[in-house]
Short mmCIF file of C-alpha atoms and ligand atoms in Angstrom, two decimals:
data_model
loop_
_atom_site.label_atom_id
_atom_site.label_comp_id
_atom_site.label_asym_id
_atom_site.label_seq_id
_atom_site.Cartn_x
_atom_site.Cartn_y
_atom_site.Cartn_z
CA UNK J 1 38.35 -145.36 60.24
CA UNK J 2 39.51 -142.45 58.23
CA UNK J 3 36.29 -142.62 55.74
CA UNK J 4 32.64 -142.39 56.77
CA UNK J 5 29.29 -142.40 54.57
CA UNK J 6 27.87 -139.02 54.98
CA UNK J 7 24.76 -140.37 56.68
CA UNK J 8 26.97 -141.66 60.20
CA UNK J 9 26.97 -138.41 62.22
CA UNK J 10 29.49 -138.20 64.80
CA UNK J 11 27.94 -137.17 68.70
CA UNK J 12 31.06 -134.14 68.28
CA UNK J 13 29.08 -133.31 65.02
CA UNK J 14 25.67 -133.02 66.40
CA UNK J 15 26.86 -130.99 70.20
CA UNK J 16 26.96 -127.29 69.80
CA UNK J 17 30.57 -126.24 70.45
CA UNK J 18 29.96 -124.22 73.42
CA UNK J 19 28.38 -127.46 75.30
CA UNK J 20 30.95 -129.50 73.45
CA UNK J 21 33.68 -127.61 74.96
CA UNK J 22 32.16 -126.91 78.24
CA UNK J 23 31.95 -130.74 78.78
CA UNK J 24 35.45 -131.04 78.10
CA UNK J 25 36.75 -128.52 80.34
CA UNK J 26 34.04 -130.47 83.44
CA UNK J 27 36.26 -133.83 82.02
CA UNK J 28 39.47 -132.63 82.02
CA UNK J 29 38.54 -131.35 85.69
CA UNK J 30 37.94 -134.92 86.63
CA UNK J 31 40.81 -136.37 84.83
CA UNK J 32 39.25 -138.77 82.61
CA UNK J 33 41.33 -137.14 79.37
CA UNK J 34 41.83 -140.90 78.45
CA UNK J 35 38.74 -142.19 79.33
CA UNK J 36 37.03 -139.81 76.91
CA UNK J 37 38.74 -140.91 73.69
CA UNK J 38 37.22 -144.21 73.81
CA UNK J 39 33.99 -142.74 74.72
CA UNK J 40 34.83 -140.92 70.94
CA UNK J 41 35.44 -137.20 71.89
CA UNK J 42 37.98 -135.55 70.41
CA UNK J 43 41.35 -134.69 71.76
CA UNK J 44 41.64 -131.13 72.74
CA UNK J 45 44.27 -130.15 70.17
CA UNK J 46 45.03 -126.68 69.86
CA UNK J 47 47.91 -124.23 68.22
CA UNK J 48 50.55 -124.74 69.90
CA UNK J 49 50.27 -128.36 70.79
CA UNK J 50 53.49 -130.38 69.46
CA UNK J 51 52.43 -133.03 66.68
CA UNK J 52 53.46 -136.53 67.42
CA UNK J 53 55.53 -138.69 64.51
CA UNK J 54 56.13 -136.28 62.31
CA UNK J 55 58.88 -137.46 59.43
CA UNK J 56 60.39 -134.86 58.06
CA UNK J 57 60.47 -135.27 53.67
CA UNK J 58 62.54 -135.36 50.48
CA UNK J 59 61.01 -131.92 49.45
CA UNK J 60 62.63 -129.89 52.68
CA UNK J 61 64.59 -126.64 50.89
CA UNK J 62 67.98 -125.33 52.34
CA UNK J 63 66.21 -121.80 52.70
CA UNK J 64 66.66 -120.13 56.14
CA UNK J 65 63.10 -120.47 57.86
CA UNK J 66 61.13 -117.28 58.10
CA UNK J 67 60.66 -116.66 62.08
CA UNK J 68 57.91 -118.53 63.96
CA UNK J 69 56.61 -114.81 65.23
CA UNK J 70 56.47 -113.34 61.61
CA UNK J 71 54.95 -116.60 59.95
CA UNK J 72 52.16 -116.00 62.57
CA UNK J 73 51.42 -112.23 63.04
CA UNK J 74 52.09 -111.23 59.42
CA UNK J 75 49.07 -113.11 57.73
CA UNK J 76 46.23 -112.96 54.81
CA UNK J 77 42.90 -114.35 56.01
CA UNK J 78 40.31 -112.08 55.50
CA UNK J 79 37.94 -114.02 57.10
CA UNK J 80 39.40 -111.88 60.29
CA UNK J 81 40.15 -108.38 58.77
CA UNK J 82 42.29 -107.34 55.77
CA UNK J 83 45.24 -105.65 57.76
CA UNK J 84 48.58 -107.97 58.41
CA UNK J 85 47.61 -108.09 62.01
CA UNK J 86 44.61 -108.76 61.80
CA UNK J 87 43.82 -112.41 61.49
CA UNK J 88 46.81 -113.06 64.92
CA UNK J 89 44.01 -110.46 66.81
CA UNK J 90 40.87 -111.92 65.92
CA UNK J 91 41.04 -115.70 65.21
CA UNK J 92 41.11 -117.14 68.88
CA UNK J 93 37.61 -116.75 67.74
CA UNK J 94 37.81 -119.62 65.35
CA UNK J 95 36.29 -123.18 66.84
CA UNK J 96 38.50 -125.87 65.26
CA UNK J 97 36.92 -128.73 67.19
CA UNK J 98 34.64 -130.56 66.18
CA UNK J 99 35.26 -129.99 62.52
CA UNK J 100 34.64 -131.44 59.39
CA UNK J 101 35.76 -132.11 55.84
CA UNK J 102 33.12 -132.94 53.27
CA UNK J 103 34.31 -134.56 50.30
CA UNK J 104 31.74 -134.84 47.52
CA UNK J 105 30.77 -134.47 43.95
CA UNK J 106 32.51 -136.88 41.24
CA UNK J 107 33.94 -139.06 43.14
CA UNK J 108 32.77 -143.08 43.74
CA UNK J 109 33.58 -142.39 47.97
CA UNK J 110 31.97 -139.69 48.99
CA UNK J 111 32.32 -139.01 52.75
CA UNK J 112 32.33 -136.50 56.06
CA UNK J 113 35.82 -136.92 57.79
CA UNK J 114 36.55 -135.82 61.29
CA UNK J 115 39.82 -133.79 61.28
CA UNK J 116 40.99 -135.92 64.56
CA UNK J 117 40.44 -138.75 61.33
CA UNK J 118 42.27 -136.72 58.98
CA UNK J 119 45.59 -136.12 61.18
CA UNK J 120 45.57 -139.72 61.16
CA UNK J 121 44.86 -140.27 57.36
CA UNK J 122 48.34 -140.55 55.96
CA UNK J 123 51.66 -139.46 57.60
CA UNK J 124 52.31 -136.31 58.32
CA UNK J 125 55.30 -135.04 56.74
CA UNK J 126 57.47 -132.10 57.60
CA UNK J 127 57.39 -129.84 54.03
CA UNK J 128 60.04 -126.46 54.24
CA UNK J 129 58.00 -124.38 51.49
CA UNK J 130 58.27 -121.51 50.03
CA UNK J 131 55.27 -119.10 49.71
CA UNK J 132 54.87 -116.32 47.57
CA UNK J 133 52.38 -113.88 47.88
CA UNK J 134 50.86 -112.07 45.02
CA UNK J 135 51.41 -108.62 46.79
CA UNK J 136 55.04 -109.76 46.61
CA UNK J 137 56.25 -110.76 49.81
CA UNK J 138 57.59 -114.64 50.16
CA UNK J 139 58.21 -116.68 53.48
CA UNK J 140 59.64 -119.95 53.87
CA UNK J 141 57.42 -121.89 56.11
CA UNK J 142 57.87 -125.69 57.44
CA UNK J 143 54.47 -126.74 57.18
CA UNK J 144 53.57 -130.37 58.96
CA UNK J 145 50.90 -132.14 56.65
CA UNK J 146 50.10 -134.87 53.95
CA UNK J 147 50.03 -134.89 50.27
CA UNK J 148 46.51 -133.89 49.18
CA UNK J 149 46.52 -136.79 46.45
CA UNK J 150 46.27 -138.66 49.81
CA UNK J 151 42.96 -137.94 50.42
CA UNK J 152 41.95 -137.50 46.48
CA UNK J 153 42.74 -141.61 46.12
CA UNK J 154 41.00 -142.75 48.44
CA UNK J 155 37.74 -140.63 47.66
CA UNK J 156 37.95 -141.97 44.04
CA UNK J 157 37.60 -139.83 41.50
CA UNK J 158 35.22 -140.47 38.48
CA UNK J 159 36.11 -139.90 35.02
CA UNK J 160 34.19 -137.29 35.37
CA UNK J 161 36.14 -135.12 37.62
CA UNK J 162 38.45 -132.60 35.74
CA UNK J 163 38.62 -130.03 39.22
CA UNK J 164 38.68 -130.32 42.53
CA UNK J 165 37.00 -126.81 44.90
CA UNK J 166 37.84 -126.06 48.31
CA UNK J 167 35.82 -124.24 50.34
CA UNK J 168 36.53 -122.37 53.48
CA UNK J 169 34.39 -122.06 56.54
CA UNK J 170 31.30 -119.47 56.53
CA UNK J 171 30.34 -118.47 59.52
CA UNK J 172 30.04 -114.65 60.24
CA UNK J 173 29.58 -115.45 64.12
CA UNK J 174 33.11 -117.04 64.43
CA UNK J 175 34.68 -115.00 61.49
CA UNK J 176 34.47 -110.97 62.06
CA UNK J 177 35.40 -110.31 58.53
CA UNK J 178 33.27 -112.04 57.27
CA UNK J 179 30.16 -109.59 57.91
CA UNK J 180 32.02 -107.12 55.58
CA UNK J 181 31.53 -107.71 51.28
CA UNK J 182 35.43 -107.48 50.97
CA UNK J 183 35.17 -111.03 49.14
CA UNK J 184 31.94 -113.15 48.54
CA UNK J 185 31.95 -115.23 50.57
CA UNK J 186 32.35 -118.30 51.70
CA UNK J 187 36.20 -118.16 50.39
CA UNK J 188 36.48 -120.83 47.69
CA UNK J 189 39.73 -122.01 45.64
CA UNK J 190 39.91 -124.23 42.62
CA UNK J 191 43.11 -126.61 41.23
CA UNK J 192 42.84 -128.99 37.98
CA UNK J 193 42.95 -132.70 39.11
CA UNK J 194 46.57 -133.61 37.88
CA UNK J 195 47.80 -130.44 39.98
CA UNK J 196 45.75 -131.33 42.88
CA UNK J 197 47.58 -134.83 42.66
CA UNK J 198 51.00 -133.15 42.32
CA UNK J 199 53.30 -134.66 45.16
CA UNK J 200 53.94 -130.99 46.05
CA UNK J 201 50.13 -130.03 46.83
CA UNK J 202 49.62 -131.05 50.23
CA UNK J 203 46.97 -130.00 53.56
CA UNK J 204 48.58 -128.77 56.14
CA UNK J 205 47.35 -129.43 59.75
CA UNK J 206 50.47 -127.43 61.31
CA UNK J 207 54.08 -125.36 61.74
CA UNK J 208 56.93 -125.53 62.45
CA UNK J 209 56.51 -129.04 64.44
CA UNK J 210 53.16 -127.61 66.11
CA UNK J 211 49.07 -127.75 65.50
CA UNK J 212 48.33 -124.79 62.97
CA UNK J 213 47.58 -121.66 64.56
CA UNK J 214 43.95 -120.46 63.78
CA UNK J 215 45.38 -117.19 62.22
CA UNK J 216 47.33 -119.75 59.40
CA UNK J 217 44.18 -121.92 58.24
CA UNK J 218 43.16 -123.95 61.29
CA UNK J 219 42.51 -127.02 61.35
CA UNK J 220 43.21 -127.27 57.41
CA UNK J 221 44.86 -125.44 55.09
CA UNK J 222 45.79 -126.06 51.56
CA UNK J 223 49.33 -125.55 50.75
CA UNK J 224 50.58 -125.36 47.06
CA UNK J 225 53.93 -123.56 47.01
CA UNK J 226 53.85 -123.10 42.87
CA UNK J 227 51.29 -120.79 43.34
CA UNK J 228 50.48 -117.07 44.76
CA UNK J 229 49.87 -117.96 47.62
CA UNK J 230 45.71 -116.94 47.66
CA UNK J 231 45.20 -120.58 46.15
CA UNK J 232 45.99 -122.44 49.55
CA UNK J 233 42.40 -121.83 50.93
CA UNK J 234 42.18 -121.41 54.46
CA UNK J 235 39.99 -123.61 57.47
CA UNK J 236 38.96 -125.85 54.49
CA UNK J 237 35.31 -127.40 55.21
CA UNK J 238 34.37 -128.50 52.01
CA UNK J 239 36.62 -130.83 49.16
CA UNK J 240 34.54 -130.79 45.89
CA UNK J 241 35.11 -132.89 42.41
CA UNK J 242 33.23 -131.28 39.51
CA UNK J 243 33.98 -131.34 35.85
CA UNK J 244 33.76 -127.51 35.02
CA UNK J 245 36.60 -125.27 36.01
CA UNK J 246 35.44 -123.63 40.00
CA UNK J 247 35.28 -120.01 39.90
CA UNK J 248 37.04 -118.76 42.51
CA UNK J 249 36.85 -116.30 45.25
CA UNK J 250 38.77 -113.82 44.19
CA UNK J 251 38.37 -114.25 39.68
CA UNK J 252 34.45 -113.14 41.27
CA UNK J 253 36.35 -109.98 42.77
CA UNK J 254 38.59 -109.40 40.10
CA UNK J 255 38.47 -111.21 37.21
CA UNK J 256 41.68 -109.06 34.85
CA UNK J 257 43.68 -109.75 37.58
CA UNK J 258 43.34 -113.10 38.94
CA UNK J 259 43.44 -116.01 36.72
CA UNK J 260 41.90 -119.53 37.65
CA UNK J 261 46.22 -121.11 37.47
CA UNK J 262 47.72 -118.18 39.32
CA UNK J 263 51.42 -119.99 38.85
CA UNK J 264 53.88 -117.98 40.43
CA UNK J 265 55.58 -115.87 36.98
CA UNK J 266 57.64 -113.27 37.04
CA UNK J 267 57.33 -112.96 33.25
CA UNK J 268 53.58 -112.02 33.79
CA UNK J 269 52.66 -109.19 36.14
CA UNK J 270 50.07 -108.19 38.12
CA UNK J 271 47.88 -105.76 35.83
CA UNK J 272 48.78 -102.80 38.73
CA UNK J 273 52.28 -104.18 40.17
CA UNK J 274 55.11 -105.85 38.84
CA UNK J 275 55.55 -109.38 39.17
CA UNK J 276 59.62 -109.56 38.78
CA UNK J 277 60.83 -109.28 42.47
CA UNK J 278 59.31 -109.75 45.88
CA UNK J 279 60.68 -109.28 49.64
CA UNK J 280 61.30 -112.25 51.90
CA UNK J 281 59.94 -111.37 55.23
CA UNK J 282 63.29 -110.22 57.25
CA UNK J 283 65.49 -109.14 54.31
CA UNK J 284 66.18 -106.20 53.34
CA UNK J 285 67.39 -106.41 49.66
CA UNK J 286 64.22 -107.75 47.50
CA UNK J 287 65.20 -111.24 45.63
CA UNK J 288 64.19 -112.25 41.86
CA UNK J 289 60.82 -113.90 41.74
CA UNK J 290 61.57 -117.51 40.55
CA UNK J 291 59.45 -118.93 37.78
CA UNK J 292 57.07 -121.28 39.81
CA UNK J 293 58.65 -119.96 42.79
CA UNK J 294 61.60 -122.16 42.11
CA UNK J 295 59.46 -125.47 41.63
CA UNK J 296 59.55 -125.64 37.86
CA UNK J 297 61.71 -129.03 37.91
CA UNK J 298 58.88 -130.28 39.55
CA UNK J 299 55.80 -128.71 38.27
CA UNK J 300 56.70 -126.75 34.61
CA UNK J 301 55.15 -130.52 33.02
CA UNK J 302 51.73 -129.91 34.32
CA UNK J 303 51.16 -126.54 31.78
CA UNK J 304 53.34 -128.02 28.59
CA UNK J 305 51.78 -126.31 25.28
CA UNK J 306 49.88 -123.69 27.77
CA UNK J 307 49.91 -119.83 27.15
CA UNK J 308 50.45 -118.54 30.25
CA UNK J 309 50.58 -114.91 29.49
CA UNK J 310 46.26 -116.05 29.00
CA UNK J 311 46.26 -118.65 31.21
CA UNK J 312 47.69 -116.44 34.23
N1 MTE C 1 40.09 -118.71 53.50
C1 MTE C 1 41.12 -117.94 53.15
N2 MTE C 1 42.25 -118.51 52.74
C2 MTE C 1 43.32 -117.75 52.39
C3 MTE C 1 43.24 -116.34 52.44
C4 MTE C 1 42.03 -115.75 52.89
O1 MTE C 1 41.87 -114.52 52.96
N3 MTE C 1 40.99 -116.58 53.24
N4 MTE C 1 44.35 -115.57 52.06
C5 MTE C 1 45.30 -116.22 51.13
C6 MTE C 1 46.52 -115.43 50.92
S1 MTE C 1 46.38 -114.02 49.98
C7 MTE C 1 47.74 -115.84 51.37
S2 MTE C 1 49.17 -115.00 50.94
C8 MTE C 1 47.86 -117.02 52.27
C9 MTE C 1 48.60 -116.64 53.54
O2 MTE C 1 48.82 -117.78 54.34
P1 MTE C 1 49.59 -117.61 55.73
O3 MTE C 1 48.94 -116.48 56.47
O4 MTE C 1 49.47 -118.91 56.45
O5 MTE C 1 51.03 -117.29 55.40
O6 MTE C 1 46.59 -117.56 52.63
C10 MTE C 1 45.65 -117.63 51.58
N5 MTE C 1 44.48 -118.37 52.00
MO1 MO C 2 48.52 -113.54 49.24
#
């Protein structure tokens, strides 16, 4: 049962992690891994641990992969520290288990899900994306996830929904960065609702065949490859449906020079850097930034008759 009325709380939901955890180690010491899934407790799934029936999808790119070791040491997630390093250092901090989604505001099913309920919500799909990052690096990551519009259907939105927010996890204990005022936080990310229903937008629960590492987004991650790459919100706790446009973690840091669409555009640069080229992790010789990072086919219908030199 995927879906459950926010009133049901979950025993994982209500046991501090620390006893949660303990308990599980004491189990696993007795052996009774299978015994405890019917008694409801989540598997122990953790980065690194291989994900089970994963197809692999129509939207895979012939791109050479960026490197397993660079995808994962060379990160943005300033939750743990702004330096490149810094989130591979000090994630292992991060409790992914137990962990919630909330999905609320205009929708007609409102709901908590578990995210052992979530890797089970649709199938999860291997997606070869890639990801440009508004500093103007790119990667080309095989994510493993499910299209967001997945989880958008069945929460059903009203008529009243025109945008859906994601939040991030806030929690200064776990999250070392957090107790710095880079960002306010909690970290929070905004699509409209026809580009959050885009086959393309999808959470992503791992990489390159394996759970997500913490240091990526654990245990959910928005991925929306059209984009700069600061629009697939990290650790996502919170889905939200509201009718005005969500502003956004970083238009409250910076409003000149991040926009609420942030479409990949080479034609529109950065008000301090040039938008025109960027450096794929490994190469040497920087490539032309593609309009939409190469996904126009797909995507250049959702902004027909939009100025997006103003709506950057
Ligand atoms: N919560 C949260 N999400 C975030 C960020 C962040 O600092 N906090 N950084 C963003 C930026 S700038 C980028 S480029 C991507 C990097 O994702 P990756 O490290 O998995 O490649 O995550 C995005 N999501
Ligand atoms: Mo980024």
């Amino acid at each position: 049962m995927p879906l459950r009325p926010s009133c049901d709380i979950l025993p994982s939901e209500i046991t501090p992690p620390e006893i949660y955890r303990e308990r599980r180690r004491f189990m696993l010491g007795m052996g009774v891994l299978a015994a405890s899934a019917t008694l409801g407790v989540a598997p122990d799934v953790q980065a690194g641990t291989r994900l089970a029936g994963v197809r692999s999808s129509a939207y895979t790119l012939g791109d050479e992969k960026t490197p397993y070791k660079a995808v994962t040491t060379y990160n943005n997630f300033y939750e743990f520290g702004t330096g490149k390093s810094d989130p591979a250092d000090n994630a292992g901090s991060l409790i992914t288990r137990p962990w919630t989604v909330t999905v609320e505001g205009e929708v007609g099913k409102p709901g908590v899900y578990d995210i052992d309920s979530l890797l089970k919500l649709a199938p999860l799909e291997e997606r070869i994306y890639r990801m440009r990052c508004v500093e103007g690096w790119s990667m080309v990551i095989p994510w493993v996830g499910f299209p967001l519009s997945e989880l958008i259907r069945r929460a059903a939105p009203t008529g009243k929904a025109k945008y859906v927010e994601f939040v991030s996890l806030n929690d200064p204990r776990q999250m070392p960065g957090q107790r710095s005022g880079v960002l306010d936080w909690p970290y929070v990310e905004g699509l409209r609702l026809d580009e959050a229903m885009h086959p393309l937008a999808i959470l992503a629960v791992g990489l390159y065949g394996e759970v997500l590492p913490n240091q990526n987004g654990a245990p959910i991650r928005l991925v929306v490859p059209w984009k700069y790459g600061f629009k697939s919100a990290k650790s996502i706790v919170r889905i939200r449906f509201v009718e005005k446009q969500p502003l956004t973690a970083w238009m409250r840091a910076a409003p000149q020079e991040y926009g609420f669409y942030s479409n990949v555009n080479p034609q529109v640069d950065h008000p301090r850097w040039s938008q025109a080229k960027e450096r794929r992790i490994g190469e040497f010789l920087k490539r032309d930034t593609l309009m939409f990072n190469g996904y126009g086919a797909q995507v250049a219908q959702l902004y027909r008759g939009m100025d997006l030199q103003r709506l950057f």
